[in-house]
Amino acid sequence: MTNISKQSLVSYQEQTHRKKKLKDLNLMDAFLFDASTEKPEDAATIARTIVRRVLGHDLQEIMVESQKQFLGLDLGKRGIRMDLWVQEKVSGEKPVVRLYDIEPNIYQDHLPKRSRFYQAKADVKELPTGSMFENLPELVMIWILPYDPFGDDRMLYTVKNMVVENNELVYNDGVVKFFLYTKGKLGGSEELKSLLTYFEETTQQNAVDAELKEIQKIVGNIKHSRETEDRYMTLQEMIDHEKDDSYNDGLRVGVQQGIQQGIQQGIQQGIIRTCQNLNQTKEKTIEALVRECELTQEEAEEYIRLCWEEEIVTN
């Protein structure tokens, strides 16, 4: 083995050992958020806390779904999976339905267009054929981000459509988007700040009030669940096993392409195969590539474009 391949192996092994354990995951980590919202009652508790601290609104009668899936219109069209989907019936003289999409999100690429696509998929599914446009429910999108999406150091950015020539005119299309920056300093309330801090670093010490303590109980049960631990370890072991096999495959490819490039390509292809066999979405697979291979978001998406096998996973 050449010096280059030895160095690559050491680097790969170091990355594997740096992997987070279940007890160290935070709610910004997809696995922990998904596991914490699997039970409808737990998902409702988390949703109520988030919505109240962002909008100052107490949710009324709600239905919640974790990992709400909207497939593409056909096999050639992209679908999505929303992390936490909430449907609220708001009572009053004229009862209305309001929808909430809550997305802890690590992706830094094209966020406005990503949120636009999510909105479009939700709108299509919520307006049956023959329905009047006025029946389209209100939609509130809440994106929780570990990075500043607009560079203004705010913990809360509120986005609505407007009339450019006169921003005092009301343009109400029923959609509002909130982008929350977990480390933001400006705007927001102390309650929102404590929630974002807790999402960024999900520890007992950061559960500083009654609502967060309730969420901490949910998280604690997940982290101490043998079943969840086994599921998390199985996923990681399958990825690691595939990476080991792919490392050797990469060495063979590396004879022609260069050792370093061949190793990396073999590992990346192995992760994609594993995620597809586990019925993971493209988004979750991209997240795994970014985490396991230290790729940029753009590099991971390009690799998915080239290597994704649609006959294995169609959404």
XYZ file of C-alpha atoms in Angstrom:
315
model
C 0.000 0.000 0.000
C 1.371 3.411 -0.921
C 1.924 6.262 1.539
C -1.113 8.033 0.071
C -3.431 5.102 0.693
C -2.133 4.623 4.235
C -2.811 8.271 5.002
C -6.286 7.931 3.515
C -7.020 4.911 5.693
C -5.894 6.742 8.832
C -8.067 9.737 7.877
C -11.058 7.451 7.256
C -10.587 5.639 10.580
C -10.325 8.938 12.445
C -13.608 10.108 10.870
C -15.297 6.868 11.974
C -14.123 7.257 15.570
C -15.389 10.855 15.672
C -18.942 9.716 14.968
C -21.531 10.867 17.498
C -23.027 8.422 19.932
C -26.792 8.447 20.482
C -26.413 10.107 23.892
C -24.525 13.004 22.274
C -27.086 13.772 19.566
C -28.995 17.060 19.584
C -32.452 17.837 18.200
C -30.755 19.415 15.183
C -29.565 15.891 14.330
C -32.109 14.276 12.028
C -32.075 10.888 13.750
C -32.889 12.277 17.206
C -35.579 14.675 15.963
C -37.229 11.902 13.961
C -37.113 9.491 16.899
C -38.441 12.126 19.318
C -41.480 12.829 17.128
C -42.404 9.220 16.274
C -45.143 9.084 18.911
C -48.022 11.477 18.093
C -48.300 12.693 21.699
C -44.575 13.519 21.816
C -44.721 15.179 18.398
C -47.665 17.301 19.602
C -45.738 18.410 22.705
C -42.745 19.486 20.634
C -44.914 21.170 17.986
C -46.926 23.135 20.563
C -43.754 24.435 22.205
C -42.167 25.502 18.923
C -45.285 27.217 17.534
C -46.029 29.077 20.767
C -42.498 30.452 21.021
C -42.307 31.452 17.363
C -45.839 32.806 16.780
C -47.091 33.456 20.318
C -50.010 31.184 19.436
C -51.353 28.230 21.425
C -52.290 25.441 19.049
C -55.907 24.298 19.327
C -57.194 20.978 17.959
C -54.340 19.393 16.036
C -53.233 16.296 14.165
C -49.507 15.673 13.794
C -47.469 13.504 11.451
C -43.756 12.845 11.661
C -41.955 12.359 8.353
C -44.983 13.383 6.287
C -44.337 12.188 2.746
C -45.435 13.929 -0.450
C -44.482 11.857 -3.490
C -43.750 13.324 -6.894
C -46.583 13.460 -9.410
C -44.840 10.645 -11.315
C -41.626 8.624 -11.095
C -39.649 11.346 -12.805
C -40.672 14.084 -10.385
C -39.133 14.815 -7.041
C -40.995 14.201 -3.790
C -40.342 15.443 -0.270
C -40.581 14.250 3.303
C -41.467 16.879 5.902
C -39.981 16.420 9.373
C -43.038 17.476 11.379
C -46.406 18.241 9.785
C -49.201 19.752 11.878
C -52.823 20.341 10.919
C -54.744 22.697 13.210
C -58.471 23.375 13.276
C -58.914 26.949 14.474
C -62.357 27.588 15.969
C -64.236 30.835 15.528
C -67.133 32.385 13.660
C -65.695 30.831 10.524
C -63.479 27.855 11.501
C -60.332 27.516 9.419
C -57.606 24.948 8.917
C -54.007 26.014 9.344
C -51.003 23.880 8.417
C -47.525 23.938 9.932
C -44.359 22.468 8.504
C -41.504 22.309 11.049
C -38.064 21.569 9.603
C -34.802 21.384 11.565
C -32.476 21.725 8.601
C -28.695 21.623 8.082
C -28.679 22.304 4.334
C -27.208 25.643 3.303
C -27.912 25.573 -0.409
C -30.761 27.437 -2.094
C -32.890 27.621 1.049
C -35.496 30.034 -0.406
C -36.068 27.723 -3.368
C -36.102 24.654 -1.131
C -38.845 26.238 1.004
C -40.697 27.288 -2.146
C -40.685 23.671 -3.380
C -41.926 22.369 -0.027
C -44.722 24.951 -0.093
C -45.695 23.975 -3.621
C -45.890 20.271 -2.779
C -48.040 20.994 0.271
C -50.395 23.263 -1.685
C -50.964 20.690 -4.422
C -51.871 18.006 -1.889
C -54.189 20.241 0.124
C -56.475 21.484 -2.670
C -58.590 18.679 -4.174
C -59.797 18.849 -7.752
C -62.796 21.173 -8.071
C -62.124 23.053 -4.818
C -62.188 26.836 -4.712
C -58.842 28.560 -4.180
C -60.239 30.274 -1.103
C -60.327 26.836 0.541
C -56.539 26.502 0.372
C -55.415 26.321 4.044
C -53.049 28.806 5.590
C -49.499 27.492 5.708
C -46.835 28.322 8.288
C -43.324 27.039 7.597
C -40.773 27.003 10.427
C -37.171 26.268 9.474
C -34.705 25.761 12.351
C -31.157 26.344 11.153
C -27.658 26.050 12.693
C -26.414 28.766 10.322
C -27.465 32.344 9.565
C -29.530 32.205 6.333
C -29.397 35.929 5.613
C -26.339 37.185 7.495
C -28.134 39.636 9.798
C -27.385 37.722 13.043
C -31.097 37.392 13.879
C -32.618 34.461 15.699
C -35.892 35.032 13.792
C -36.509 36.034 10.178
C -40.148 36.376 9.043
C -40.793 36.113 5.304
C -44.048 37.024 3.520
C -44.935 37.986 -0.041
C -45.486 41.677 -0.645
C -46.294 44.312 -3.253
C -42.917 45.809 -4.105
C -44.221 49.215 -5.185
C -46.114 49.730 -1.917
C -45.213 47.474 0.986
C -48.123 48.875 3.001
C -50.581 47.089 0.730
C -51.750 43.764 2.107
C -50.883 40.762 -0.065
C -52.248 37.819 1.878
C -51.664 34.509 0.112
C -51.950 32.631 3.409
C -48.254 31.713 3.615
C -45.671 32.859 6.155
C -42.187 31.449 6.584
C -40.051 31.694 9.686
C -36.320 31.032 9.499
C -34.784 30.523 12.940
C -31.033 30.794 13.477
C -30.004 28.849 16.569
C -27.084 31.170 17.383
C -28.805 34.438 16.423
C -28.434 37.432 18.733
C -30.993 39.949 17.438
C -34.787 39.901 17.743
C -36.916 37.152 19.216
C -37.782 36.519 22.848
C -35.922 34.924 25.737
C -38.198 31.893 25.432
C -37.341 31.514 21.758
C -33.649 31.938 22.499
C -33.750 29.184 25.119
C -35.579 26.879 22.682
C -32.989 27.449 19.950
C -30.137 26.932 22.395
C -31.761 23.662 23.454
C -32.074 22.500 19.837
C -28.427 23.344 19.215
C -27.228 21.628 22.412
C -29.871 19.264 23.763
C -28.809 18.743 27.372
C -30.459 18.642 30.773
C -28.690 21.908 31.642
C -30.311 23.706 28.696
C -33.827 22.519 29.582
C -34.354 25.698 31.586
C -38.152 25.835 31.901
C -41.173 23.563 32.258
C -41.823 23.141 28.520
C -38.221 22.295 27.726
C -38.060 19.911 30.675
C -41.050 18.083 29.200
C -39.229 17.770 25.883
C -36.106 16.660 27.735
C -38.117 13.763 29.200
C -39.005 12.688 25.669
C -35.403 13.008 24.530
C -34.130 11.215 27.639
C -36.438 8.277 27.002
C -35.176 8.072 23.436
C -31.525 8.201 24.449
C -32.035 5.515 27.115
C -34.117 3.265 24.864
C -32.320 0.028 24.031
C -34.472 -0.368 20.933
C -33.529 3.100 19.651
C -29.878 2.533 20.531
C -29.895 -0.727 18.585
C -31.554 0.958 15.618
C -29.041 3.800 15.651
C -26.091 1.452 16.026
C -27.377 -0.831 13.275
C -27.647 2.097 10.891
C -24.132 3.266 11.752
C -22.685 -0.248 11.577
C -24.209 -0.813 8.156
C -22.740 2.460 6.938
C -19.347 1.640 8.472
C -19.373 -1.884 7.030
C -20.211 -0.541 3.606
C -17.485 2.069 3.978
C -14.934 -0.679 4.811
C -15.962 -2.718 1.774
C -16.060 0.371 -0.366
C -12.600 1.376 0.846
C -11.187 -1.827 -0.640
C -13.255 -1.345 -3.798
C -11.903 2.177 -3.955
C -8.341 0.919 -3.808
C -8.971 -1.165 -6.914
C -10.594 1.781 -8.658
C -7.698 3.909 -7.460
C -5.191 1.997 -9.567
C -6.687 3.759 -12.573
C -8.085 6.959 -11.085
C -5.593 7.778 -8.363
C -5.623 6.251 -4.879
C -7.266 9.086 -2.974
C -10.043 9.722 -5.489
C -10.787 6.017 -5.908
C -11.099 5.405 -2.161
C -13.421 8.354 -1.701
C -15.650 7.361 -4.608
C -15.945 3.798 -3.313
C -16.976 5.000 0.144
C -19.522 7.438 -1.255
C -21.103 4.815 -3.495
C -21.287 2.403 -0.571
C -23.127 4.919 1.605
C -25.636 5.558 -1.179
C -26.269 1.817 -1.599
C -26.770 1.375 2.139
C -29.176 4.296 2.437
C -31.200 3.086 -0.530
C -31.432 -0.427 0.907
C -32.746 1.149 4.129
C -35.345 3.139 2.145
C -33.780 6.445 3.093
C -34.777 9.499 1.033
C -32.348 11.412 -1.146
C -32.312 14.194 1.458
C -31.298 11.802 4.262
C -28.665 10.225 2.007
C -27.222 13.635 1.172
C -27.032 14.357 4.893
C -25.150 11.064 5.415
C -22.681 11.923 2.636
C -22.038 15.370 4.108
C -21.555 13.889 7.588
C -19.586 10.748 6.739
C -17.467 11.967 3.816
C -17.076 15.652 4.728
C -18.524 16.709 1.371
C -20.098 20.062 0.733
C -23.842 20.161 0.154
C -23.275 20.785 -3.571
C -20.816 17.875 -3.897
C -23.198 15.472 -2.144
C -26.148 16.510 -4.307
C -24.082 16.081 -7.470
C -23.025 12.609 -6.377
C -26.654 11.682 -5.712
C -27.569 12.950 -9.174
C -24.972 10.686 -10.751
C -25.347 7.558 -8.612
C -28.938 7.367 -7.369
C -30.741 4.261 -8.655
C -34.398 5.177 -9.081
C -35.553 1.563 -9.243
C -34.525 1.053 -5.594
C -36.084 4.181 -4.105
C -38.675 6.086 -6.090
C -39.347 9.098 -3.859
